[in-house]
Short mmCIF file of C-alpha atoms and ligand atoms in Angstrom, two decimals:
data_model
loop_
_atom_site.label_atom_id
_atom_site.label_comp_id
_atom_site.label_asym_id
_atom_site.label_seq_id
_atom_site.Cartn_x
_atom_site.Cartn_y
_atom_site.Cartn_z
CA MET S 17 -15.15 9.21 22.84
CA ALA S 18 -13.96 11.73 20.26
CA ALA S 19 -10.54 10.96 18.83
CA GLU S 20 -7.87 13.31 20.09
CA PHE S 21 -5.70 12.78 17.04
CA LYS S 22 -6.73 12.57 13.42
CA ALA S 23 -4.84 11.78 10.22
CA PRO S 24 -3.35 15.03 8.86
CA ARG S 25 -5.48 17.09 6.45
CA GLY S 26 -5.48 15.64 2.97
CA THR S 27 -4.27 12.22 4.13
CA PHE S 28 -6.26 9.08 4.89
CA ASP S 29 -6.01 5.66 6.45
CA VAL S 30 -6.53 2.61 4.27
CA LEU S 31 -8.63 0.34 6.45
CA PRO S 32 -8.72 -3.47 6.26
CA ASP S 33 -12.09 -3.49 4.45
CA GLN S 34 -10.52 -1.39 1.69
CA MET S 35 -7.50 -3.62 1.23
CA PRO S 36 -9.01 -6.32 -1.03
CA ALA S 37 -9.81 -3.77 -3.78
CA ARG S 38 -6.35 -2.22 -3.49
CA ARG S 39 -4.66 -5.62 -3.52
CA ARG S 40 -6.63 -6.65 -6.58
CA LEU S 41 -5.49 -3.48 -8.36
CA LEU S 42 -1.84 -4.03 -7.48
CA GLU S 43 -1.94 -7.71 -8.39
CA THR S 44 -3.59 -6.99 -11.73
CA ALA S 45 -0.97 -4.32 -12.46
CA ALA S 46 1.88 -6.62 -11.43
CA ARG S 47 0.60 -9.24 -13.88
CA ILE S 48 0.29 -6.70 -16.70
CA PHE S 49 3.80 -5.31 -16.06
CA ALA S 50 5.38 -8.76 -15.84
CA ARG S 51 3.88 -10.08 -19.07
CA ALA S 52 5.24 -7.02 -20.96
CA GLY S 53 8.68 -7.18 -19.31
CA TYR S 54 8.47 -4.09 -17.07
CA ARG S 55 10.52 -4.83 -13.96
CA GLY S 56 9.90 -3.21 -10.60
CA ILE S 57 11.96 -0.41 -9.07
CA ILE S 58 11.73 1.33 -5.69
CA THR S 59 13.31 4.74 -5.12
CA PRO S 60 13.37 6.67 -1.81
CA ASP S 61 10.30 8.56 -0.61
CA PHE S 62 12.40 11.73 -0.44
CA GLU S 63 15.10 13.18 -2.69
CA ASP S 64 17.26 16.29 -2.97
CA THR S 65 14.93 19.23 -3.57
CA ALA S 66 17.03 20.31 -6.57
CA LEU S 67 16.11 17.09 -8.41
CA PHE S 68 12.47 18.18 -8.61
CA GLU S 69 13.25 21.84 -9.18
CA ARG S 70 15.31 20.89 -12.20
CA GLY S 71 13.35 17.81 -13.30
CA VAL S 72 9.72 18.81 -12.82
CA GLY S 73 10.38 22.48 -13.63
CA SER S 74 10.41 25.67 -11.61
CA SER S 75 7.40 27.14 -13.42
CA THR S 76 5.07 24.28 -12.44
CA ASP S 77 2.50 24.46 -9.64
CA ILE S 78 4.11 21.38 -8.13
CA VAL S 79 7.48 23.06 -7.60
CA ARG S 80 6.12 26.55 -6.93
CA LYS S 81 3.66 25.66 -4.22
CA GLU S 82 3.00 21.99 -3.64
CA MET S 83 6.22 20.42 -2.41
CA PHE S 84 6.73 19.19 1.15
CA THR S 85 10.28 20.44 1.57
CA PHE S 86 12.33 20.22 4.75
CA GLU S 87 15.89 20.59 5.91
CA ASP S 88 17.61 17.59 7.45
CA LYS S 89 20.01 17.79 10.37
CA GLY S 90 22.90 18.34 7.96
CA GLU S 91 21.07 21.39 6.52
CA ARG S 92 20.41 19.68 3.21
CA SER S 93 17.16 20.55 1.51
CA LEU S 94 15.07 17.43 0.93
CA THR S 95 11.58 16.99 -0.56
CA LEU S 96 8.97 14.26 -0.18
CA ARG S 97 8.63 13.11 -3.76
CA PRO S 98 5.71 14.74 -5.59
CA GLU S 99 6.14 12.39 -8.56
CA GLY S 100 8.20 9.39 -9.65
CA THR S 101 9.71 10.12 -13.06
CA ALA S 102 12.54 12.46 -12.02
CA PRO S 103 13.66 10.03 -9.25
CA ILE S 104 13.62 7.11 -11.69
CA CYS S 105 15.71 9.08 -14.18
CA ARG S 106 18.08 9.96 -11.34
CA ALA S 107 18.40 6.23 -10.55
CA TYR S 108 18.86 5.38 -14.25
CA VAL S 109 21.85 7.73 -14.49
CA GLU S 110 23.24 6.91 -11.03
CA HIS S 111 23.29 3.17 -11.74
CA GLY S 112 24.60 3.44 -15.29
CA MET S 113 21.46 1.83 -16.74
CA GLN S 114 22.33 3.30 -20.15
CA LYS S 115 24.77 0.39 -20.43
CA LEU S 116 21.93 -2.13 -20.24
CA PRO S 117 20.02 -3.23 -23.35
CA GLN S 118 17.64 -0.37 -24.18
CA PRO S 119 14.98 0.54 -23.48
CA VAL S 120 15.04 -0.15 -19.76
CA LYS S 121 11.42 -0.90 -18.85
CA LEU S 122 10.47 -0.14 -15.26
CA SER S 123 7.34 -0.18 -13.12
CA TYR S 124 6.63 1.20 -9.67
CA SER S 125 4.03 1.98 -7.06
CA GLY S 126 4.14 3.87 -3.81
CA PRO S 127 3.24 7.05 -1.93
CA PHE S 128 3.60 10.58 -3.36
CA PHE S 129 3.13 13.94 -1.69
CA ARG S 130 1.69 17.23 -2.92
CA HIS S 131 0.46 20.12 -0.83
CA GLU S 132 -2.76 20.57 -2.79
CA ARG S 133 -6.20 21.70 -1.67
CA PRO S 134 -7.81 18.43 -0.58
CA GLN S 135 -11.03 17.31 -2.25
CA ALA S 136 -12.49 14.02 -3.53
CA GLY S 137 -9.74 12.35 -5.56
CA ARG S 138 -7.11 14.90 -4.54
CA TYR S 139 -4.99 14.28 -1.48
CA ARG S 140 -1.73 15.44 0.06
CA GLN S 141 -0.41 11.91 0.33
CA PHE S 142 -1.68 9.65 -2.43
CA HIS S 143 -0.44 6.58 -4.23
CA GLN S 144 0.59 6.11 -7.80
CA ILE S 145 1.32 3.16 -9.95
CA GLY S 146 3.43 3.80 -13.02
CA ALA S 147 5.63 2.57 -15.85
CA GLU S 148 8.57 4.08 -17.72
CA ALA S 149 10.36 2.87 -20.89
CA ILE S 150 13.73 4.63 -20.95
CA GLY S 151 16.07 4.60 -23.94
CA SER S 152 13.82 4.39 -27.00
CA ASP S 153 12.43 7.17 -29.18
CA SER S 154 10.34 4.73 -31.21
CA PRO S 155 6.58 5.39 -31.35
CA LEU S 156 6.34 1.68 -30.49
CA ALA S 157 7.55 2.52 -26.98
CA ASP S 158 4.78 5.13 -26.61
CA VAL S 159 2.18 2.55 -27.58
CA ASP S 160 3.81 -0.12 -25.40
CA VAL S 161 3.41 1.99 -22.25
CA ILE S 162 -0.04 3.31 -23.17
CA SER S 163 -1.28 -0.24 -23.70
CA LEU S 164 -0.27 -1.17 -20.15
CA LEU S 165 -2.51 1.48 -18.61
CA GLY S 166 -5.24 0.69 -21.13
CA ASP S 167 -5.10 -2.99 -20.14
CA LEU S 168 -5.13 -2.14 -16.44
CA ILE S 169 -8.26 -0.03 -16.84
CA GLU S 170 -9.88 -2.71 -18.99
CA GLU S 171 -8.99 -5.66 -16.76
CA LEU S 172 -10.10 -3.90 -13.60
CA GLY S 173 -13.34 -2.97 -15.35
CA VAL S 174 -13.16 0.81 -14.81
CA PRO S 175 -16.36 2.10 -16.44
CA GLY S 176 -16.43 5.06 -18.81
CA ALA S 177 -12.68 5.56 -19.23
CA GLU S 178 -11.41 7.33 -22.31
CA LEU S 179 -7.93 7.94 -23.74
CA ARG S 180 -7.00 11.46 -24.91
CA LEU S 181 -3.89 11.98 -26.96
CA GLY S 182 -1.85 15.02 -27.92
CA SER S 183 1.67 16.07 -28.85
CA LEU S 184 3.78 18.90 -27.52
CA GLY S 185 6.49 18.60 -30.19
CA SER S 186 10.13 19.24 -29.43
CA ILE S 187 11.36 21.71 -26.82
CA GLU S 188 12.69 24.12 -29.52
CA ALA S 189 9.47 24.13 -31.53
CA ARG S 190 7.50 24.61 -28.33
CA LYS S 191 9.50 27.73 -27.41
CA MET S 192 8.41 29.48 -30.60
CA TYR S 193 4.83 28.41 -30.07
CA LEU S 194 4.80 29.62 -26.46
CA GLU S 195 5.85 33.12 -27.57
CA GLU S 196 2.96 33.15 -30.02
CA LEU S 197 0.53 31.95 -27.35
CA LYS S 198 1.77 34.54 -24.86
CA SER S 199 1.15 37.39 -27.29
CA HIS S 200 -2.36 36.04 -27.98
CA LEU S 201 -3.08 35.94 -24.24
CA ARG S 202 -1.48 39.34 -23.57
CA ALA S 203 -3.59 40.96 -26.26
CA ARG S 204 -6.77 39.78 -24.48
CA SER S 205 -5.56 39.67 -20.88
CA GLY S 206 -8.61 41.63 -19.69
CA GLU S 207 -10.86 38.68 -20.52
CA LEU S 208 -8.74 36.09 -18.65
CA SER S 209 -9.15 34.84 -15.08
CA ASP S 210 -6.77 36.57 -12.64
CA GLU S 211 -4.86 33.33 -12.14
CA VAL S 212 -4.23 32.79 -15.85
CA ALA S 213 -3.48 36.47 -16.47
CA GLU S 214 -0.86 36.47 -13.72
CA ARG S 215 0.85 33.46 -15.20
CA ILE S 216 1.01 34.40 -18.86
CA GLU S 217 4.77 34.80 -18.70
CA ILE S 218 5.48 31.81 -16.42
CA ASN S 219 3.15 29.12 -17.66
CA PRO S 220 0.83 30.18 -20.50
CA LEU S 221 -0.19 26.58 -21.29
CA ARG S 222 -2.20 26.44 -18.07
CA ALA S 223 -4.77 28.64 -19.79
CA PHE S 224 -5.90 25.47 -21.59
CA ASP S 225 -6.81 23.90 -18.24
CA SER S 226 -9.02 26.75 -17.05
CA ASP S 227 -12.76 26.45 -16.37
CA HIS S 228 -13.17 30.25 -16.41
CA GLN S 229 -15.65 31.35 -19.14
CA GLY S 230 -13.64 34.36 -20.36
CA THR S 231 -10.43 32.32 -20.50
CA LYS S 232 -12.20 29.59 -22.41
CA ALA S 233 -13.34 32.12 -25.03
CA VAL S 234 -9.78 33.44 -25.44
CA ILE S 235 -8.44 29.90 -25.71
CA ALA S 236 -11.03 28.99 -28.33
CA ASP S 237 -9.22 31.27 -30.83
CA ALA S 238 -5.69 30.57 -29.55
CA PRO S 239 -3.06 29.10 -31.86
CA LEU S 240 -2.67 25.35 -31.31
CA LEU S 241 0.64 23.60 -30.87
CA LEU S 242 -0.68 20.55 -32.66
CA ASP S 243 -1.04 22.61 -35.87
CA GLN S 244 2.58 23.68 -35.68
CA LEU S 245 4.50 20.45 -35.13
CA ASP S 246 7.65 20.21 -37.24
CA GLU S 247 7.93 17.40 -39.75
CA ALA S 248 9.72 14.88 -37.52
CA ASP S 249 7.36 15.47 -34.57
CA ALA S 250 4.29 15.29 -36.80
CA GLU S 251 5.54 12.02 -38.29
CA HIS S 252 6.19 10.58 -34.83
CA PHE S 253 2.71 11.59 -33.69
CA ALA S 254 1.10 10.10 -36.81
CA GLU S 255 2.95 6.83 -36.24
CA VAL S 256 1.82 6.67 -32.59
CA GLN S 257 -1.77 7.00 -33.83
CA GLN S 258 -1.30 4.30 -36.47
CA LEU S 259 0.18 1.90 -33.93
CA LEU S 260 -2.56 2.57 -31.38
CA GLY S 261 -5.01 1.65 -34.13
CA ALA S 262 -3.07 -1.54 -34.87
CA ALA S 263 -3.23 -2.44 -31.17
CA SER S 264 -7.01 -1.72 -31.16
CA ILE S 265 -6.63 1.02 -28.55
CA GLU S 266 -9.30 3.67 -28.98
CA PHE S 267 -8.38 7.31 -28.45
CA THR S 268 -9.44 10.83 -29.27
CA ILE S 269 -7.04 13.58 -30.25
CA ASP S 270 -7.19 16.49 -27.87
CA SER S 271 -5.41 19.52 -29.27
CA THR S 272 -5.78 21.41 -25.99
CA LEU S 273 -4.33 18.69 -23.78
CA VAL S 274 -1.67 20.00 -21.38
CA ARG S 275 0.07 18.45 -18.41
CA GLY S 276 1.27 19.90 -15.15
CA LEU S 277 4.94 18.96 -15.51
CA ASP S 278 7.55 20.73 -17.65
CA TYR S 279 9.50 17.73 -18.91
CA TYR S 280 7.13 16.52 -21.60
CA THR S 281 8.05 16.47 -25.29
CA ARG S 282 6.13 14.96 -28.21
CA THR S 283 3.40 12.50 -27.13
CA ILE S 284 1.24 13.30 -24.12
CA PHE S 285 -1.81 11.30 -23.06
CA SER S 286 -4.44 11.13 -20.39
CA PHE S 287 -7.01 8.53 -19.37
CA VAL S 288 -10.06 10.29 -17.99
CA CYS S 289 -13.22 8.91 -16.43
CA ASP S 290 -16.54 10.74 -16.39
CA ARG S 291 -17.39 9.18 -13.02
CA LEU S 292 -14.69 11.13 -11.26
CA GLY S 293 -16.06 14.68 -11.35
CA ALA S 294 -13.56 17.53 -11.14
CA GLN S 295 -10.50 15.33 -10.68
CA SER S 296 -11.32 13.33 -13.77
CA GLU S 297 -7.89 12.01 -14.69
CA ILE S 298 -7.21 8.41 -13.75
CA GLY S 299 -3.69 8.55 -15.06
CA GLY S 300 -1.51 10.02 -17.74
CA GLY S 301 1.95 10.70 -18.97
CA GLY S 302 3.96 11.11 -22.11
CA ARG S 303 7.43 11.41 -23.60
CA TYR S 304 10.19 13.20 -21.77
CA ASP S 305 13.10 13.02 -24.22
CA GLY S 306 15.04 15.86 -22.61
CA LEU S 307 14.76 14.99 -18.92
CA ILE S 308 17.70 12.66 -18.45
CA GLY S 309 20.01 15.09 -20.28
CA GLN S 310 18.69 17.89 -18.10
CA LEU S 311 19.58 15.89 -15.00
CA GLY S 312 23.19 15.55 -16.19
CA GLY S 313 22.86 12.15 -17.88
CA PRO S 314 23.39 11.23 -21.54
CA ASP S 315 20.66 12.38 -23.93
CA THR S 316 18.10 9.61 -23.59
CA PRO S 317 14.57 9.51 -24.97
CA ALA S 318 11.91 8.07 -22.66
CA VAL S 319 8.16 7.69 -22.21
CA GLY S 320 5.91 6.68 -19.33
CA TRP S 321 2.85 7.31 -17.20
CA ALA S 322 1.52 7.27 -13.69
CA ALA S 323 -2.01 6.63 -12.45
CA GLY S 324 -3.56 7.51 -9.11
CA ILE S 325 -4.46 4.37 -7.19
CA GLU S 326 -7.16 6.20 -5.21
CA ARG S 327 -8.60 7.67 -8.41
CA ILE S 328 -8.90 4.20 -9.96
CA LEU S 329 -10.56 2.86 -6.81
CA LEU S 330 -12.98 5.81 -6.74
CA ALA S 331 -13.90 5.17 -10.37
CA LEU S 332 -14.47 1.48 -9.62
CA ASP S 333 -16.39 2.13 -6.43
CA GLU S 334 -17.58 -1.42 -6.04
CA PRO S 335 -16.76 -3.54 -3.05
CA VAL S 336 -14.47 -6.47 -3.62
CA GLU S 337 -15.56 -9.45 -1.54
CA PRO S 338 -13.07 -10.14 1.20
CA ALA S 339 -11.52 -13.59 0.97
CA GLY S 340 -13.28 -16.11 3.25
CA ARG S 341 -11.47 -18.56 5.53
CA ASP S 342 -11.03 -22.29 5.11
CA LEU S 343 -11.52 -23.11 8.77
CA PHE S 344 -12.46 -21.72 12.15
CA ILE S 345 -11.43 -23.83 15.13
CA ALA S 346 -13.74 -23.56 18.13
CA VAL S 347 -13.01 -24.98 21.56
CA ALA S 348 -15.53 -26.06 24.19
CA GLY S 349 -13.19 -25.58 27.15
CA GLU S 350 -9.74 -24.57 28.35
CA SER S 351 -8.38 -28.08 27.97
CA GLU S 352 -8.84 -28.09 24.18
CA ARG S 353 -6.87 -24.90 23.61
CA ARG S 354 -3.53 -26.62 23.16
CA ARG S 355 -4.89 -29.02 20.59
CA ALA S 356 -6.55 -26.11 18.78
CA VAL S 357 -3.40 -24.01 18.60
CA ALA S 358 -1.27 -26.98 17.52
CA LEU S 359 -3.68 -27.88 14.70
CA ALA S 360 -4.17 -24.26 13.57
CA THR S 361 -0.41 -23.77 13.28
CA GLU S 362 0.07 -26.99 11.36
CA LEU S 363 -2.80 -26.32 8.95
CA ARG S 364 -1.67 -22.72 8.29
CA ARG S 365 1.79 -24.03 7.44
CA SER S 366 0.13 -26.37 4.95
CA GLY S 367 -1.47 -23.36 3.29
CA LEU S 368 -5.01 -23.32 4.71
CA SER S 369 -6.43 -20.09 6.09
CA VAL S 370 -7.37 -20.85 9.69
CA GLU S 371 -8.57 -18.74 12.61
CA ILE S 372 -9.05 -19.63 16.23
CA ASP S 373 -10.95 -17.78 18.93
CA LEU S 374 -8.72 -15.24 20.66
CA ALA S 375 -11.45 -13.53 22.65
CA GLY S 376 -12.66 -16.23 25.06
CA ARG S 377 -16.10 -16.44 23.41
CA SER S 378 -18.78 -18.95 24.37
CA MET S 379 -19.33 -21.84 21.95
CA LYS S 380 -22.32 -19.99 20.49
CA GLY S 381 -20.23 -16.85 20.14
CA GLN S 382 -17.46 -18.78 18.41
CA LEU S 383 -19.86 -20.28 15.88
CA ARG S 384 -21.28 -16.84 15.20
CA GLN S 385 -17.76 -15.54 14.68
CA ALA S 386 -17.04 -18.38 12.24
CA ASP S 387 -20.09 -17.29 10.24
CA ARG S 388 -19.09 -13.64 10.37
CA ILE S 389 -15.65 -14.24 8.88
CA GLY S 390 -17.05 -16.48 6.15
CA ALA S 391 -15.35 -19.69 7.25
CA SER S 392 -16.33 -22.54 4.97
CA HIS S 393 -15.79 -25.09 7.77
CA THR S 394 -15.66 -25.04 11.55
CA LEU S 395 -13.89 -27.62 13.67
CA VAL S 396 -15.23 -27.93 17.20
CA PHE S 397 -12.99 -29.55 19.80
CA ASP S 398 -14.94 -31.06 22.66
CA ASP S 399 -14.54 -33.82 25.24
CA GLY S 400 -15.31 -36.49 22.69
CA GLY S 401 -12.78 -35.36 20.08
CA ALA S 402 -13.51 -33.13 17.10
CA VAL S 403 -16.54 -32.33 14.94
CA LEU S 404 -16.10 -30.82 11.47
CA ARG S 405 -19.02 -28.71 10.34
CA ASP S 406 -19.58 -27.68 6.73
CA MET S 407 -20.98 -24.17 7.17
CA ASP S 408 -22.65 -23.94 3.75
CA ARG S 409 -24.32 -27.32 3.79
CA ARG S 410 -24.97 -27.19 7.53
CA GLU S 411 -23.70 -30.79 7.83
CA GLN S 412 -21.35 -32.13 10.44
CA ARG S 413 -19.40 -35.28 11.23
CA ARG S 414 -16.92 -36.57 13.80
CA VAL S 415 -13.36 -36.55 12.51
CA GLU S 416 -9.80 -37.12 13.67
CA PRO S 417 -7.86 -33.81 13.66
CA SER S 418 -5.24 -35.46 11.45
CA GLU S 419 -7.90 -35.98 8.74
CA VAL S 420 -8.86 -32.30 8.45
CA LEU S 421 -6.24 -31.29 5.90
CA GLY S 422 -7.19 -34.19 3.61
CA LEU S 423 -10.90 -33.42 3.92
CA LEU S 424 -10.51 -29.70 3.17
CA ARG S 425 -7.80 -30.08 0.53
CA PRO S 426 -8.15 -33.58 -0.91
CA GLU S 427 -5.34 -32.84 -3.41
CA SER S 428 -2.76 -32.23 -0.64
CA ALA S 429 -3.56 -35.35 1.40
P1 HAM Y 527 0.66 13.50 -12.87
O1 HAM Y 527 -0.33 13.78 -13.95
O2 HAM Y 527 1.11 14.66 -12.06
O3 HAM Y 527 1.89 12.80 -13.58
O4 HAM Y 527 0.07 12.41 -11.90
C1 HAM Y 527 -0.35 11.16 -12.38
C2 HAM Y 527 -1.64 10.73 -11.70
O5 HAM Y 527 -1.49 10.76 -10.29
C3 HAM Y 527 -2.82 11.65 -11.97
O6 HAM Y 527 -3.44 11.31 -13.19
C4 HAM Y 527 -3.73 11.35 -10.80
O7 HAM Y 527 -4.48 10.18 -11.06
C5 HAM Y 527 -2.74 11.04 -9.69
N1 HAM Y 527 -2.62 12.21 -8.80
C6 HAM Y 527 -1.86 13.32 -9.00
N2 HAM Y 527 -1.99 14.18 -7.98
C7 HAM Y 527 -2.84 13.61 -7.10
C8 HAM Y 527 -3.39 13.99 -5.83
N3 HAM Y 527 -3.04 15.14 -5.23
N4 HAM Y 527 -4.24 13.15 -5.22
C9 HAM Y 527 -4.58 11.97 -5.79
N5 HAM Y 527 -4.10 11.55 -6.98
C10 HAM Y 527 -3.24 12.35 -7.63
C11 HAM Y 527 3.01 12.37 -12.95
O8 HAM Y 527 3.12 12.30 -11.77
C12 HAM Y 527 4.07 11.91 -13.92
N6 HAM Y 527 5.24 11.47 -13.16
C13 HAM Y 527 3.54 10.83 -14.83
C14 HAM Y 527 4.57 10.33 -15.80
C15 HAM Y 527 5.30 9.22 -15.68
N7 HAM Y 527 4.92 10.93 -16.91
C16 HAM Y 527 5.89 10.22 -17.50
N8 HAM Y 527 6.12 9.19 -16.76
#
């Protein structure tokens, strides 16, 4: 029967078979965050629309065309969050976190929403994991956050990942550069793709992202921001590179690196993976020293990143074995059901993973089911008592139900 309803375009269901890989990712990340002192934070899945307009920037694709915005019953404009940094900065200011010892180091994961054209690795609801260090302008903070994502990629075993690094300098220096870039693009606008040509005035940096041949040729001779950093920004960038070296984190400098959000200053970075095709970025981020001030808070330097959970899983693309079960309890007849349910409950409370038959299967069917779920032992209740079968060794013996815990977990007996 064809399904009448399907998940909305650009969204997906995460099915039980896919959960072990996702859980492994989240558990690995939780360990990495905890050992570096990044504590978790959860913000709402929707926020005032103005937060993103002001925080992410009105010239970005995200704000111009990708937000899921709606009006609530009180006629307030709300938006399903397209990203997590502006909400976290909102929470930092709202809860007076500037009074805590700085920097405040935070980590998060959850769903995000962008109305993009769906394709492999690009969805309308996706999940990010991320970290932010708020309240330090030290290059050490840049390297601290970068090392977290580097470790995550390394410990998960993502093949072929590479770190690209750039700097956007300060907002003032960037303004001068953008004027220079615009006049370069204007002078050769006939060679640009329509999309880039139309956006010269709004977002000229996007030209660096284009795959269009003509645009690429124009960009090849464009002035580069990296060549025009002022002294303080250049020093900061040099120090980030030195410290990455000291931490043995490999990187390449990418003087054409740009990001799709307006709040970045100084360091920007991106972890890409050649396995991913067009949507090649696993995760990325950078400094956003002006964002908290822009949202009405005290001037506070900050740096962070987010990575796409689905992108990481796509890059890994190897099944994680589902966890087996300690025990399957099979019953020969109705009369053993009570004993089975009593024992299953007791053993689960002692920490064993235990399943019983819920489908009224025959004995043969129950044993097949025990095999299917990877139970290491099966306990069969019959008229004579109970038989414990070791499924790997294919050995069995009569036991008292009270002995089972001790036999399966000798240390807890
Ligand atoms: P972003 O580059 O927009 O940055 O997104 C971060 C990551 O989220 C991307 O590298 C990608 O892996 C994943 N991602 C983005 N859009 C989609 C999509 N439509 N489908 C699937 N995955 C996607 C940010 O969001 C910033 N808040 C990062 C940051 C944190 N910067 C500083 N702190």
